[in-house]
Coordinates of C-alpha atoms in Angstrom, one line a residue:
Chain A
X231 CA 6.5 -26.9 29.0
X232 CA 3.9 -26.8 26.9
X233 CA 2.8 -23.3 27.7
X234 CA 1.4 -21.5 24.9
X235 CA 3.4 -19.5 23.6
X236 CA 5.9 -20.8 26.2
X237 CA 9.1 -20.3 23.7
X238 CA 11.3 -22.8 24.3
X239 CA 14.5 -23.5 22.7
X240 CA 13.7 -27.3 21.3
X241 CA 17.6 -27.6 21.5
X242 CA 17.7 -27.5 25.5
X243 CA 15.1 -30.4 25.7
X244 CA 16.1 -33.5 27.0
X245 CA 15.3 -37.0 25.2
X246 CA 11.8 -37.3 26.3
X247 CA 11.0 -34.1 26.8
X248 CA 11.5 -33.6 22.3
X249 CA 10.2 -37.3 22.1
X250 CA 6.8 -36.1 24.3
X251 CA 7.3 -32.8 21.4
X252 CA 7.7 -35.8 18.7
X253 CA 4.2 -37.7 19.9
X254 CA 2.0 -34.6 20.2
X255 CA 1.5 -33.4 16.3
X256 CA 0.1 -35.8 14.2
X257 CA -0.2 -32.9 11.3
X258 CA 2.6 -31.1 10.6
X259 CA 2.3 -27.9 7.8
X260 CA 5.2 -26.0 6.8
X261 CA 5.9 -23.1 4.5
X262 CA 9.1 -23.6 2.4
X263 CA 11.0 -20.3 1.6
X264 CA 13.3 -19.6 4.5
X265 CA 12.4 -23.1 6.3
X266 CA 13.1 -25.2 3.4
X267 CA 15.1 -23.8 1.4
X268 CA 16.0 -19.9 0.9
X269 CA 15.0 -19.8 -3.6
X270 CA 16.6 -22.6 -5.0
X271 CA 18.7 -23.4 -2.4
X272 CA 18.6 -26.3 -0.2
X273 CA 18.8 -25.3 3.8
X274 CA 21.2 -28.3 4.8
X275 CA 19.5 -31.2 6.3
X276 CA 15.6 -30.0 5.7
X277 CA 15.2 -32.6 3.5
X278 CA 16.5 -35.0 6.4
X279 CA 14.4 -33.4 9.1
X280 CA 11.5 -33.5 7.0
X281 CA 11.7 -37.1 6.2
X282 CA 12.3 -38.6 8.9
X283 CA 9.0 -36.5 10.4
X284 CA 7.2 -38.2 7.7
X285 CA 8.3 -41.5 8.4
X286 CA 6.9 -41.6 12.0
X287 CA 4.2 -41.2 10.0
X288 CA 3.0 -37.7 10.8
X289 CA 0.8 -36.1 8.2
X290 CA 2.2 -33.0 6.0
X291 CA 1.8 -30.4 3.8
X292 CA 4.0 -27.4 2.5
X293 CA 1.9 -24.2 2.8
X294 CA 3.6 -21.1 0.8
X295 CA 2.9 -18.0 0.4
X296 CA 4.4 -17.8 -3.1
X297 CA 2.2 -17.5 -6.1
X298 CA 4.5 -17.8 -8.8
X299 CA 4.6 -21.8 -9.1
X300 CA 1.9 -24.0 -10.3
X301 CA 2.1 -26.7 -8.0
X302 CA 4.0 -29.7 -10.7
X303 CA 6.7 -26.9 -10.8
X304 CA 6.7 -27.2 -7.2
X305 CA 6.3 -30.1 -6.5
X306 CA 10.0 -31.0 -8.9
X307 CA 11.9 -28.4 -6.9
X308 CA 10.9 -30.2 -3.9
X309 CA 11.7 -34.0 -5.0
X310 CA 14.6 -32.5 -6.6
X311 CA 15.8 -31.6 -3.7
X312 CA 15.5 -34.4 -1.4
X313 CA 11.9 -34.0 -0.4
X314 CA 9.8 -37.2 -0.4
X315 CA 6.2 -34.5 -1.6
X316 CA 3.0 -35.4 -2.8
X317 CA 1.0 -33.0 -4.7
X318 CA -2.2 -33.2 -2.4
X319 CA 0.0 -31.9 -0.3
X320 CA 1.0 -28.6 -1.6
X321 CA -0.3 -25.7 -0.8
X322 CA 0.6 -22.5 -3.4
X323 CA -2.0 -19.2 -2.8
X324 CA -2.0 -19.5 -6.7
X325 CA -3.4 -22.6 -6.3
X326 CA -6.0 -22.0 -3.1
X327 CA -6.8 -18.6 -5.1
X328 CA -8.1 -21.0 -8.5
X329 CA -10.2 -23.0 -5.6
X330 CA -11.7 -21.0 -3.8
X331 CA -12.7 -19.2 -7.8
X332 CA -14.2 -22.5 -8.1
X333 CA -15.9 -22.9 -5.2
X334 CA -17.5 -19.7 -5.8
X335 CA -18.6 -21.4 -9.2
X336 CA -17.5 -18.2 -10.4
X337 CA -18.1 -18.3 -14.4
X338 CA -16.5 -14.7 -15.8
X339 CA -12.7 -13.5 -16.8
X340 CA -9.8 -13.0 -14.2
X341 CA -8.0 -9.8 -14.4
X342 CA -5.0 -12.0 -13.7
X343 CA -1.9 -9.3 -12.2
X344 CA 0.8 -11.5 -11.1
X345 CA 3.1 -14.7 -12.6
X346 CA 2.1 -17.9 -14.4
X347 CA 2.1 -19.3 -11.3
X348 CA -1.6 -17.7 -11.1
X349 CA -2.9 -18.2 -14.8
X350 CA -1.3 -21.7 -14.9
X351 CA -3.8 -23.0 -12.0
X352 CA -6.7 -20.8 -13.2
X353 CA -6.3 -22.9 -16.6
X354 CA -6.4 -26.1 -14.0
X355 CA -9.5 -25.4 -13.1
X356 CA -11.4 -24.1 -17.2
X357 CA -11.4 -20.0 -15.3
X358 CA -10.5 -17.9 -18.3
X359 CA -8.0 -15.2 -17.7
X360 CA -6.4 -11.9 -19.5
X361 CA -2.6 -12.3 -20.6
X362 CA -0.3 -11.8 -18.2
X363 CA 3.7 -9.6 -18.4
X364 CA 5.1 -6.6 -19.5
X365 CA 2.3 -3.8 -20.1
X366 CA 4.0 -0.4 -19.9
X367 CA 2.9 2.6 -20.5
X368 CA 4.3 4.0 -24.0
X369 CA 2.3 7.0 -24.4
X370 CA 0.7 10.2 -23.1
X371 CA -1.2 9.1 -19.6
X372 CA -3.8 11.1 -21.2
X373 CA -4.1 9.4 -24.5
X374 CA -4.1 5.8 -23.2
X375 CA -6.9 6.8 -20.4
X376 CA -9.0 8.3 -23.5
X377 CA -8.2 4.9 -25.2
X378 CA -8.2 1.9 -22.8
X379 CA -9.9 -0.1 -23.4
X380 CA -11.9 -2.5 -20.1
X381 CA -12.9 -6.3 -21.2
X382 CA -16.9 -6.3 -20.3
X383 CA -15.5 -10.2 -19.0
X384 CA -13.9 -9.8 -16.9
X385 CA -15.8 -10.5 -12.7
X386 CA -12.7 -10.7 -10.8
X387 CA -9.1 -9.7 -10.3
X388 CA -6.4 -11.7 -8.8
X389 CA -3.4 -10.2 -7.5
X390 CA -0.4 -12.3 -6.7
X391 CA 3.8 -11.7 -6.9
X392 CA 4.5 -9.1 -10.4
X393 CA 7.6 -8.6 -11.4
X394 CA 5.8 -6.7 -14.4
X395 CA 3.2 -4.5 -12.0
X396 CA 2.9 -1.3 -13.9
X397 CA 0.6 1.9 -13.9
X398 CA -1.7 0.8 -16.7
X399 CA -1.9 -2.3 -14.3
X400 CA -3.0 -0.8 -11.3
X401 CA -5.7 1.9 -13.3
X402 CA -7.0 -1.6 -15.3
X403 CA -7.0 -3.1 -11.6
X404 CA -9.0 -0.7 -9.6
X405 CA -11.0 0.1 -13.1
X406 CA -12.7 -3.8 -12.9
X407 CA -12.8 -3.2 -9.3
X408 CA -15.2 -0.3 -9.7
X409 CA -17.2 -2.4 -10.1
X410 CA -18.8 -3.6 -6.1
X411 CA -19.3 -6.7 -8.3
X412 CA -16.2 -7.6 -9.1
X413 CA -13.9 -9.9 -7.0
X414 CA -11.1 -9.2 -5.3
X415 CA -8.2 -11.6 -4.7
X416 CA -5.0 -11.2 -3.8
X417 CA -2.7 -14.0 -2.6
X418 CA -0.9 -12.2 -0.1
X419 CA 0.7 -9.8 1.5
X420 CA 3.9 -10.7 2.2
X421 CA 6.1 -6.7 2.4
X422 CA 9.8 -8.7 1.1
X423 CA 11.4 -11.8 0.9
X424 CA 14.1 -12.8 2.6
X425 CA 17.1 -10.2 1.7
X426 CA 20.3 -11.5 0.3
X427 CA 23.1 -10.5 -0.6
X428 CA 24.2 -6.9 -1.0
X429 CA 21.5 -5.4 1.0
X430 CA 19.4 -6.0 -1.8
X431 CA 14.9 -5.3 -1.3
X432 CA 13.1 -7.6 -3.5
X433 CA 9.3 -6.4 -3.1
X434 CA 6.4 -9.0 -2.5
X435 CA 3.4 -9.7 -3.2
X436 CA 2.0 -7.2 -0.6
X437 CA 3.8 -3.8 -1.9
X438 CA 2.0 -5.6 -5.3
X439 CA -1.2 -5.9 -4.0
X440 CA -1.2 -2.6 -1.1
X441 CA -1.3 -0.5 -4.2
X442 CA -3.8 -1.3 -6.0
X443 CA -5.9 -2.1 -3.5
X444 CA -5.0 1.6 -1.7
X445 CA -6.9 2.8 -5.7
X446 CA -8.8 0.7 -5.5
X447 CA -9.9 1.6 -1.9
X448 CA -11.1 -1.8 -1.5
X449 CA -9.9 -4.1 0.9
X450 CA -9.2 -7.5 -1.3
X451 CA -9.8 -11.2 0.3
X452 CA -6.5 -12.2 0.6
X453 CA -5.8 -16.6 0.3
X454 CA -2.7 -16.4 1.9
X455 CA -1.6 -16.3 5.8
X456 CA -1.6 -15.3 8.0
X457 CA -5.2 -15.7 6.7
X458 CA -6.8 -19.1 7.5
X459 CA -8.3 -19.7 3.7
X460 CA -5.5 -21.9 3.0
X461 CA -6.9 -24.5 6.8
X462 CA -10.1 -24.7 5.3
X463 CA -8.5 -26.1 2.8
X464 CA -6.6 -28.7 4.4
X465 CA -9.6 -29.8 6.3
X466 CA -11.4 -30.5 3.1
X467 CA -9.0 -33.6 2.6
X468 CA -7.7 -34.3 6.7
X469 CA -8.9 -34.3 9.7
X470 CA -7.3 -32.1 11.7
X471 CA -7.1 -31.6 15.3
X472 CA -5.9 -27.9 16.5
X473 CA -3.9 -29.6 19.1
X474 CA -2.7 -32.0 17.9
X475 CA -1.5 -30.0 14.9
X476 CA 1.8 -27.8 13.8
X477 CA 2.7 -25.1 11.9
X478 CA 6.6 -25.1 11.7
X479 CA 7.4 -21.7 9.8
X480 CA 10.0 -18.5 9.8
X481 CA 7.8 -15.6 9.4
X482 CA 5.8 -14.8 12.7
X483 CA 3.8 -12.2 10.9
X484 CA 2.3 -14.9 8.7
X485 CA 3.0 -18.4 9.7
X486 CA 3.5 -18.5 13.4
X487 CA -0.1 -16.1 13.8
X488 CA -1.9 -18.8 11.4
X489 CA -0.9 -21.1 13.4
X490 CA -1.8 -19.2 16.3
X491 CA -4.8 -18.1 15.5
X492 CA -5.6 -21.7 14.7
X493 CA -5.0 -23.1 17.7
X494 CA -1.8 -24.7 16.7
X495 CA 0.9 -25.6 18.1
X496 CA 4.1 -23.3 16.5
X497 CA 7.6 -23.8 16.0
X498 CA 10.0 -20.9 14.8
X499 CA 13.2 -21.8 13.1
X500 CA 16.0 -18.9 12.4
X501 CA 16.9 -19.7 9.4
X502 CA 14.9 -16.6 7.9
X503 CA 12.6 -13.9 8.3
X504 CA 12.2 -12.9 11.5
X505 CA 14.9 -13.1 14.8
X506 CA 15.3 -14.5 18.3
X507 CA 15.7 -10.0 19.3
X508 CA 12.2 -9.1 17.9
X509 CA 10.5 -12.4 19.7
X510 CA 11.5 -11.8 23.1
X511 CA 10.5 -8.0 23.1
X512 CA 6.8 -9.2 21.8
X513 CA 6.4 -11.8 24.7
X514 CA 7.3 -8.9 27.1
X515 CA 4.5 -7.2 25.2
X516 CA 1.1 -7.4 26.9
X517 CA -0.8 -6.9 23.8
X518 CA -2.3 -9.4 22.1
X519 CA -1.5 -8.1 18.8
X520 CA 2.3 -8.8 19.6
X521 CA 2.2 -12.2 21.7
X522 CA -0.1 -14.3 19.1
X523 CA 3.8 -13.7 17.8
X524 CA 5.1 -15.5 20.2
X525 CA 5.9 -19.5 18.9
X526 CA 5.7 -22.6 21.4
X527 CA 8.8 -23.6 20.2
X528 CA 12.0 -22.1 18.0
X529 CA 15.4 -24.2 16.6
X530 CA 18.2 -22.7 14.9
X531 CA 17.2 -24.6 11.6
X532 CA 14.9 -27.2 10.8
X533 CA 17.6 -29.3 9.9
X534 CA 18.6 -29.6 13.6
X535 CA 15.9 -31.4 14.2
X536 CA 17.8 -34.0 12.7
X537 CA 19.8 -34.7 15.5
X538 CA 17.1 -34.7 18.4
X539 CA 15.1 -36.7 17.0
X540 CA 18.0 -39.0 16.3
Chain B
X1475 CA -24.6 28.9 13.1
X1476 CA -21.0 29.3 12.3
X1477 CA -20.9 26.2 15.3
X1478 CA -17.5 23.9 14.3
X1479 CA -18.9 20.6 11.5
X1480 CA -21.8 22.9 11.0
X1481 CA -22.1 21.6 7.6
X1482 CA -24.5 25.0 6.6
X1483 CA -24.9 25.0 3.5
X1484 CA -23.5 28.8 1.6
X1485 CA -26.8 29.1 -0.6
X1486 CA -29.2 28.8 2.2
X1487 CA -27.5 31.8 4.2
X1488 CA -29.5 35.3 3.8
X1489 CA -27.2 38.3 2.3
X1490 CA -26.3 39.3 5.1
X1491 CA -25.1 35.8 6.8
X1492 CA -22.5 35.8 3.2
X1493 CA -21.3 38.9 4.0
X1494 CA -21.0 37.6 7.9
X1495 CA -19.0 34.9 6.7
X1496 CA -16.5 36.3 4.0
X1497 CA -15.9 38.8 6.9
X1498 CA -15.1 35.6 9.3
X1499 CA -11.8 35.2 7.4
X1500 CA -8.0 36.8 6.3
X1501 CA -6.1 34.3 4.6
X1502 CA -8.1 31.3 2.3
X1503 CA -6.3 28.5 1.3
X1504 CA -7.6 27.0 -2.0
X1505 CA -7.1 22.9 -3.3
X1506 CA -7.2 22.7 -6.7
X1507 CA -7.9 19.7 -8.5
X1508 CA -11.8 19.5 -8.1
X1509 CA -11.9 23.0 -7.3
X1510 CA -10.7 25.4 -9.2
X1511 CA -10.1 23.0 -12.4
X1512 CA -10.2 19.2 -13.6
X1513 CA -7.1 18.2 -14.7
X1514 CA -7.4 20.6 -17.4
X1515 CA -10.4 22.4 -18.0
X1516 CA -10.9 25.3 -15.3
X1517 CA -14.3 25.3 -13.8
X1518 CA -16.8 28.4 -14.9
X1519 CA -16.9 31.1 -12.3
X1520 CA -14.3 29.7 -10.3
X1521 CA -11.9 32.2 -11.4
X1522 CA -14.2 34.9 -10.6
X1523 CA -15.3 33.7 -7.7
X1524 CA -11.8 33.8 -6.1
X1525 CA -10.7 36.9 -7.5
X1526 CA -13.4 38.7 -6.6
X1527 CA -12.1 37.8 -2.7
X1528 CA -9.0 39.0 -3.4
X1529 CA -9.9 42.3 -4.5
X1530 CA -11.8 42.5 -1.0
X1531 CA -8.4 41.8 0.2
X1532 CA -7.8 37.9 0.9
X1533 CA -4.2 37.1 1.1
X1534 CA -5.0 33.3 -1.0
X1535 CA -2.9 30.7 -1.2
X1536 CA -2.9 27.7 -3.7
X1537 CA -2.8 24.0 -1.8
X1538 CA -2.1 21.0 -3.6
X1539 CA -1.7 17.5 -3.6
X1540 CA -0.5 17.7 -7.0
X1541 CA 3.6 16.9 -7.1
X1542 CA 4.1 17.0 -11.2
X1543 CA 4.6 20.0 -12.4
X1544 CA 7.1 22.6 -11.1
X1545 CA 5.3 26.7 -9.9
X1546 CA 6.3 28.0 -12.8
X1547 CA 4.2 25.8 -15.0
X1548 CA 1.9 25.7 -12.2
X1549 CA 1.6 29.6 -12.3
X1550 CA 1.3 29.8 -16.3
X1551 CA -1.6 27.2 -16.2
X1552 CA -3.8 29.2 -13.8
X1553 CA -2.7 32.4 -14.9
X1554 CA -4.5 31.2 -18.3
X1555 CA -7.6 30.0 -16.8
X1556 CA -7.9 33.5 -15.8
X1557 CA -6.7 33.2 -11.9
X1558 CA -5.1 36.0 -10.7
X1559 CA -1.6 34.4 -9.2
X1560 CA 2.2 35.0 -7.5
X1561 CA 4.1 32.5 -7.3
X1562 CA 5.2 32.9 -3.6
X1563 CA 0.5 31.7 -3.3
X1564 CA 1.3 28.2 -5.2
X1565 CA 2.7 25.5 -2.8
X1566 CA 2.9 22.3 -4.7
X1567 CA 4.3 18.9 -2.9
X1568 CA 7.1 19.1 -5.1
X1569 CA 8.5 21.9 -3.9
X1570 CA 7.3 22.0 -0.2
X1571 CA 9.4 18.1 -0.7
X1572 CA 12.9 20.1 -1.8
X1573 CA 12.2 22.5 0.2
X1574 CA 12.3 20.1 3.2
X1575 CA 15.1 18.7 2.5
X1576 CA 16.6 22.1 2.3
X1577 CA 16.5 23.0 5.4
X1578 CA 17.2 19.5 6.9
X1579 CA 20.6 20.8 5.0
X1580 CA 20.3 17.8 2.9
X1581 CA 23.4 17.2 1.1
X1582 CA 23.4 13.4 -0.8
X1583 CA 21.3 12.5 -3.5
X1584 CA 17.6 12.1 -4.2
X1585 CA 16.2 8.4 -5.3
X1586 CA 13.0 10.3 -6.7
X1587 CA 10.5 8.1 -7.8
X1588 CA 8.4 10.8 -9.2
X1589 CA 7.8 12.6 -11.9
X1590 CA 9.2 16.2 -13.3
X1591 CA 7.9 18.5 -11.4
X1592 CA 10.0 17.0 -8.2
X1593 CA 13.1 17.3 -10.2
X1594 CA 12.6 20.7 -11.0
X1595 CA 11.7 21.8 -7.8
X1596 CA 15.0 20.1 -6.6
X1597 CA 17.2 21.8 -9.4
X1598 CA 16.4 25.1 -7.5
X1599 CA 16.8 24.6 -4.4
X1600 CA 20.4 22.8 -6.0
X1601 CA 19.7 19.2 -4.4
X1602 CA 21.4 15.8 -7.4
X1603 CA 19.3 13.8 -8.0
X1604 CA 19.0 10.5 -9.9
X1605 CA 16.8 10.1 -13.5
X1606 CA 13.0 10.1 -13.6
X1607 CA 11.2 7.8 -16.6
X1608 CA 11.2 4.0 -17.6
X1609 CA 12.9 2.0 -15.8
X1610 CA 11.7 -1.3 -16.1
X1611 CA 12.1 -5.2 -16.2
X1612 CA 13.6 -6.3 -19.3
X1613 CA 15.9 -9.2 -18.3
X1614 CA 15.1 -12.4 -15.8
X1615 CA 14.5 -11.1 -11.9
X1616 CA 17.4 -12.8 -10.1
X1617 CA 20.3 -11.6 -13.3
X1618 CA 18.4 -8.2 -12.7
X1619 CA 19.3 -8.5 -8.7
X1620 CA 22.2 -10.2 -9.2
X1621 CA 24.0 -6.7 -11.3
X1622 CA 21.7 -4.2 -10.1
X1623 CA 23.6 -1.0 -8.7
X1624 CA 22.8 1.0 -5.9
X1625 CA 24.0 5.0 -5.6
X1626 CA 26.0 4.9 -2.8
X1627 CA 25.8 9.5 -2.7
X1628 CA 21.5 8.6 -2.5
X1629 CA 20.3 9.7 0.7
X1630 CA 17.3 10.7 0.5
X1631 CA 13.5 8.7 -1.5
X1632 CA 11.2 11.5 -2.0
X1633 CA 8.3 9.5 -4.1
X1634 CA 5.4 10.7 -5.4
X1635 CA 3.2 10.7 -8.5
X1636 CA 4.7 8.5 -11.0
X1637 CA 3.1 6.5 -14.2
X1638 CA 6.3 4.8 -14.7
X1639 CA 5.8 3.7 -11.2
X1640 CA 7.6 -0.4 -11.7
X1641 CA 9.2 -3.1 -10.1
X1642 CA 13.0 -2.2 -10.2
X1643 CA 12.0 1.7 -8.7
X1644 CA 10.2 -0.3 -6.0
X1645 CA 13.2 -2.4 -5.4
X1646 CA 15.5 0.1 -5.3
X1647 CA 13.6 2.7 -3.2
X1648 CA 13.3 -0.1 -0.7
X1649 CA 17.3 -1.3 -0.8
X1650 CA 18.0 2.3 0.1
X1651 CA 15.1 2.8 2.0
X1652 CA 16.5 -0.7 4.7
X1653 CA 19.6 2.1 5.6
X1654 CA 17.5 3.8 8.8
X1655 CA 20.1 6.7 7.8
X1656 CA 17.8 7.3 4.8
X1657 CA 15.3 9.9 4.3
X1658 CA 11.7 8.8 3.3
X1659 CA 9.3 11.5 2.0
X1660 CA 5.9 11.1 -0.1
X1661 CA 4.3 13.8 -1.2
X1662 CA 1.1 12.9 -0.8
X1663 CA -0.6 10.0 -0.4
X1664 CA -4.1 10.6 -2.6
X1665 CA -5.5 7.7 -3.4
X1666 CA -7.0 8.3 -6.9
X1667 CA -8.2 10.8 -8.4
X1668 CA -11.5 12.7 -9.4
X1669 CA -12.6 9.6 -12.1
X1670 CA -13.7 11.2 -15.4
X1671 CA -15.2 9.3 -18.9
X1672 CA -15.4 5.6 -19.0
X1673 CA -15.3 4.8 -15.2
X1674 CA -11.4 4.6 -15.2
X1675 CA -9.8 4.6 -12.1
X1676 CA -6.4 6.7 -11.9
X1677 CA -4.2 5.7 -9.1
X1678 CA -3.0 8.9 -7.2
X1679 CA 0.3 8.3 -5.9
X1680 CA -0.9 7.1 -2.3
X1681 CA -1.1 3.7 -4.9
X1682 CA 3.2 4.7 -5.1
X1683 CA 3.5 5.6 -2.3
X1684 CA 2.3 2.6 -0.6
X1685 CA 3.8 -0.4 -2.3
X1686 CA 6.8 1.2 -1.7
X1687 CA 5.9 2.2 2.4
X1688 CA 5.3 -1.8 2.5
X1689 CA 8.1 -3.5 1.1
X1690 CA 10.6 -0.4 3.2
X1691 CA 8.4 -1.8 6.0
X1692 CA 9.1 2.0 6.9
X1693 CA 6.5 5.2 6.4
X1694 CA 7.4 8.8 5.3
X1695 CA 6.5 12.0 6.1
X1696 CA 4.3 12.8 4.7
X1697 CA 4.1 16.9 2.9
X1698 CA 0.6 17.2 1.2
X1699 CA -2.8 17.5 2.9
X1700 CA -3.9 16.5 5.7
X1701 CA -0.3 16.4 7.1
X1702 CA -0.1 19.6 8.3
X1703 CA 4.0 20.3 7.4
X1704 CA 2.1 22.6 4.4
X1705 CA 0.7 25.2 6.4
X1706 CA 4.2 25.2 8.5
X1707 CA 5.5 26.7 5.0
X1708 CA 2.7 29.1 4.5
X1709 CA 3.5 30.3 8.9
X1710 CA 6.7 31.5 7.6
X1711 CA 5.4 33.5 4.7
X1712 CA 2.4 35.4 6.1
X1713 CA 0.6 34.8 9.5
X1714 CA -1.8 32.9 10.1
X1715 CA -4.5 33.5 12.5
X1716 CA -6.6 29.9 12.1
X1717 CA -10.2 30.8 13.3
X1718 CA -9.3 33.6 10.7
X1719 CA -7.9 31.7 7.5
X1720 CA -11.1 30.0 5.6
X1721 CA -9.4 26.4 3.6
X1722 CA -11.6 24.5 0.6
X1723 CA -11.5 21.7 -1.0
X1724 CA -13.3 18.7 -2.8
X1725 CA -12.3 15.7 -0.8
X1726 CA -12.7 15.6 3.2
X1727 CA -10.1 13.0 3.8
X1728 CA -7.3 16.0 2.9
X1729 CA -8.6 19.2 2.8
X1730 CA -11.5 19.0 5.2
X1731 CA -9.1 17.0 7.4
X1732 CA -6.2 19.2 7.3
X1733 CA -8.4 22.6 8.1
X1734 CA -9.9 20.4 10.8
X1735 CA -6.3 20.0 12.2
X1736 CA -5.5 23.4 11.4
X1737 CA -8.6 24.8 13.4
X1738 CA -9.5 26.5 10.3
X1739 CA -12.9 26.9 8.7
X1740 CA -13.9 24.3 6.0
X1741 CA -15.5 24.7 3.3
X1742 CA -15.8 21.6 0.9
X1743 CA -17.2 22.7 -2.7
X1744 CA -19.2 19.4 -4.5
X1745 CA -17.2 20.0 -7.9
X1746 CA -15.0 17.0 -7.1
X1747 CA -14.7 13.7 -5.4
X1748 CA -16.2 14.0 -1.7
X1749 CA -20.5 13.7 -2.4
X1750 CA -23.3 15.3 -0.1
X1751 CA -24.4 12.1 1.3
X1752 CA -21.0 10.4 2.3
X1753 CA -21.1 13.6 4.8
X1754 CA -23.7 13.7 6.1
X1755 CA -22.9 9.8 6.7
X1756 CA -19.8 11.3 8.8
X1757 CA -21.8 13.9 10.4
X1758 CA -23.8 11.5 12.0
X1759 CA -21.3 9.0 14.0
X1760 CA -20.2 9.5 17.1
X1761 CA -16.2 8.6 16.6
X1762 CA -14.1 11.8 15.7
X1763 CA -11.9 10.9 13.0
X1764 CA -15.2 11.0 10.8
X1765 CA -16.3 14.3 11.9
X1766 CA -13.3 15.3 11.5
X1767 CA -14.4 14.6 7.8
X1768 CA -17.4 17.4 8.4
X1769 CA -17.0 20.5 7.0
X1770 CA -18.2 24.1 8.3
X1771 CA -19.8 25.1 4.8
X1772 CA -20.6 23.5 2.3
X1773 CA -21.3 24.7 -1.9
X1774 CA -22.1 23.1 -5.3
X1775 CA -19.3 24.7 -6.8
X1776 CA -16.3 27.8 -6.1
X1777 CA -18.2 29.7 -8.4
X1778 CA -21.3 29.8 -7.6
X1779 CA -20.0 32.4 -4.6
X1780 CA -19.9 34.7 -7.1
X1781 CA -23.3 35.1 -7.1
X1782 CA -23.3 35.0 -3.4
X1783 CA -21.4 37.6 -3.0
X1784 CA -22.8 40.8 -5.4

């Protein structure tokens, strides 16, 4: 029953099987947007479901590719929505990007293409950074290029979600990265956010990162899922037995793939990006890259777990 | 001597061998930036060299991935620099993008992420388009998303070089492209322009295109080199015998690769992006993808050909 990539619907399991499933993990990593909430809207029943698992003694980590908030803001949001949560349990890519630079004893300045989520985490580890926000082309491009000043103190470029992405930012980032000693860190490469009302596509960090890696002609060190740096950070504060760890997510090419890569059990909830039809196609494929996207379990939404537990 | 990918230095050939080389082609496709000029600076001797080949009866096409100028502007620039040139010989990616839409009888409106080079060519074939220029985020992102209006007449997105690339443009392009019936055309995917003074990297169309294809989760139809649409267009106005056609360029992953793909002879000039050291590495590789980048011939700069011919 618990074969890897069995794509078992948790809702179809017997009471006894559910108990066996719940008993099979000690540590739980959960994605947030699309699993616990959608932007500022909490999903019905998800706080109760997660809190129940905590009451059963599970160690919980909130693992998000979102780089736009400091952990304190994140904590406040989660608690306000009804989740029991501690700061140490929150693994955002902005926190981890700052953490990564601290680990390598980085002592220069960071050129940030991103938001306050990143700069506030850099501040917390005493790393200097360039100003963020709008940086638009307000003159002829040739004039701009002739007059642009690069900051000689910059030794790293960190790229995340930036709603003020612009040509001057791309130009500066790529120019700094032309020095092979300049570090290049990306928070995550999510293509887009879950599509909301009106069919409007909200581009994700991935669109910003790809533009910069293209003109920089370099690949960044990527912090976020499906890359596994995030789990290295968790291992430092918590013993993890991969087989007794569950990764919950709504997106197979980030959450589930991370779980597969780390040898965790995986649970897909259908309240976000990935739909079951796609997963079934991947399950039929004989390519490893598709097989790696297939979760062990799925469920309509996290809140449904509450009924199953009780 | 003329074996494919021989990487022969034209400057080392005897008078007789040069004559044989010149006699070996009837049609010549030349890249512009990095071969004939760098931005607004003509390269010494290149007009004379190209005009000499024309005098010898060669049919010449100016084949550029640049999408920022209308052919008329381009013609004026080339003629002012001393090149003999006719409008019909100029193949810009903006002209070809407009031409492509005309060929498929496109009758809706184009959302353009690009410059006047594109819109002026669309005008010439009577295709409607959205306004270009700055389109910045001037409010909170959620407010923007709630209020953004998509134009129901848009049926294609054309992306080229856009120094006013912004998050709202990425969002609109990706939202239009969420309709699978919306055409997606990119002028070219050049990563960056040749690096000029001060180590400033000037991002190319490729950085803009990659950002949009990432959040659109779709690949565009690419007009420019190394894709071969450009040669389809040339074939319509000129008989081409691939073996008797020469492609000249400064960039192996666009110019030379196009030549290889089409079975043309290829000549790399070292006055632009690609350096000889890289080419020699590729020549030693046993991978086809690297071999395809290796030209038959190379030369310091196009102007040197003049001395060799005379």
